[in-house]
């Protein structure tokens, strides 16, 4: 199985990646939201808006 980042052969110590560098690149993609799955669920959006409104009301000024 090739490395999902650069397609080089994988190394046992970093499986499924070929190196720490490629593992770190993948981790950065997770942190940045590049792997996020978009949702079109209106209920989730409404709940998020309610939570944001509540947080703004309780925010100390």
Short mmCIF file of C-alpha atoms in Angstrom, two decimals:
data_model
loop_
_atom_site.label_atom_id
_atom_site.label_comp_id
_atom_site.label_asym_id
_atom_site.label_seq_id
_atom_site.Cartn_x
_atom_site.Cartn_y
_atom_site.Cartn_z
CA UNK A 1 0.00 0.00 0.00
CA UNK A 2 1.54 3.34 -0.98
CA UNK A 3 1.71 6.40 1.25
CA UNK A 4 -1.57 8.35 0.91
CA UNK A 5 0.35 11.65 0.79
CA UNK A 6 3.21 11.03 -1.68
CA UNK A 7 2.62 7.48 -3.05
CA UNK A 8 6.03 6.17 -1.89
CA UNK A 9 6.17 2.72 -0.26
CA UNK A 10 5.12 2.78 3.40
CA UNK A 11 7.51 2.29 6.31
CA UNK A 12 6.52 0.06 9.22
CA UNK A 13 7.30 2.76 11.82
CA UNK A 14 5.01 5.30 10.13
CA UNK A 15 2.34 3.07 8.58
CA UNK A 16 0.27 3.98 6.56
CA UNK A 17 2.76 6.73 5.70
CA UNK A 18 6.31 6.58 4.38
CA UNK A 19 7.79 9.06 6.86
CA UNK A 20 7.11 11.31 9.83
CA UNK A 21 6.91 14.22 7.38
CA UNK A 22 3.97 12.69 5.50
CA UNK A 23 2.29 11.73 8.79
CA UNK A 24 2.64 15.34 9.95
CA UNK A 25 1.23 16.64 6.66
CA UNK A 26 -1.80 14.39 7.14
CA UNK A 27 -2.24 15.55 10.74
CA UNK A 28 -2.10 19.18 9.61
CA UNK A 29 -4.87 18.46 7.11
CA UNK A 30 -7.04 17.15 9.95
CA UNK A 31 -6.29 20.20 12.11
CA UNK A 32 -7.03 22.63 9.29
CA UNK A 33 -10.36 20.99 8.49
CA UNK A 34 -9.29 19.83 5.03
CA UNK A 35 -10.82 16.41 5.77
CA UNK A 36 -14.10 17.79 7.13
CA UNK A 37 -17.31 16.34 5.80
CA UNK A 38 -19.75 19.11 4.89
CA UNK A 39 -23.23 18.79 6.36
CA UNK A 40 -26.46 20.16 4.96
CA UNK A 41 -28.58 19.25 7.94
CA UNK A 42 -30.71 22.34 8.78
CA UNK A 43 -31.30 21.07 12.33
CA UNK A 44 -27.56 21.12 12.98
CA UNK A 45 -27.29 24.63 11.54
CA UNK A 46 -30.16 25.91 13.67
CA UNK A 47 -28.66 24.35 16.80
CA UNK A 48 -25.27 25.88 16.02
CA UNK A 49 -26.81 29.32 15.52
CA UNK A 50 -28.64 29.01 18.86
CA UNK A 51 -25.44 28.02 20.64
CA UNK A 52 -23.54 30.93 19.08
CA UNK A 53 -26.29 33.38 20.07
CA UNK A 54 -26.29 32.05 23.63
CA UNK A 55 -22.50 32.30 23.83
CA UNK A 56 -22.60 35.91 22.61
CA UNK A 57 -25.22 36.84 25.24
CA UNK A 58 -23.12 35.38 28.05
CA UNK A 59 -19.85 36.84 26.82
CA UNK A 60 -18.31 39.20 29.41
CA UNK A 61 -17.70 42.69 28.10
#
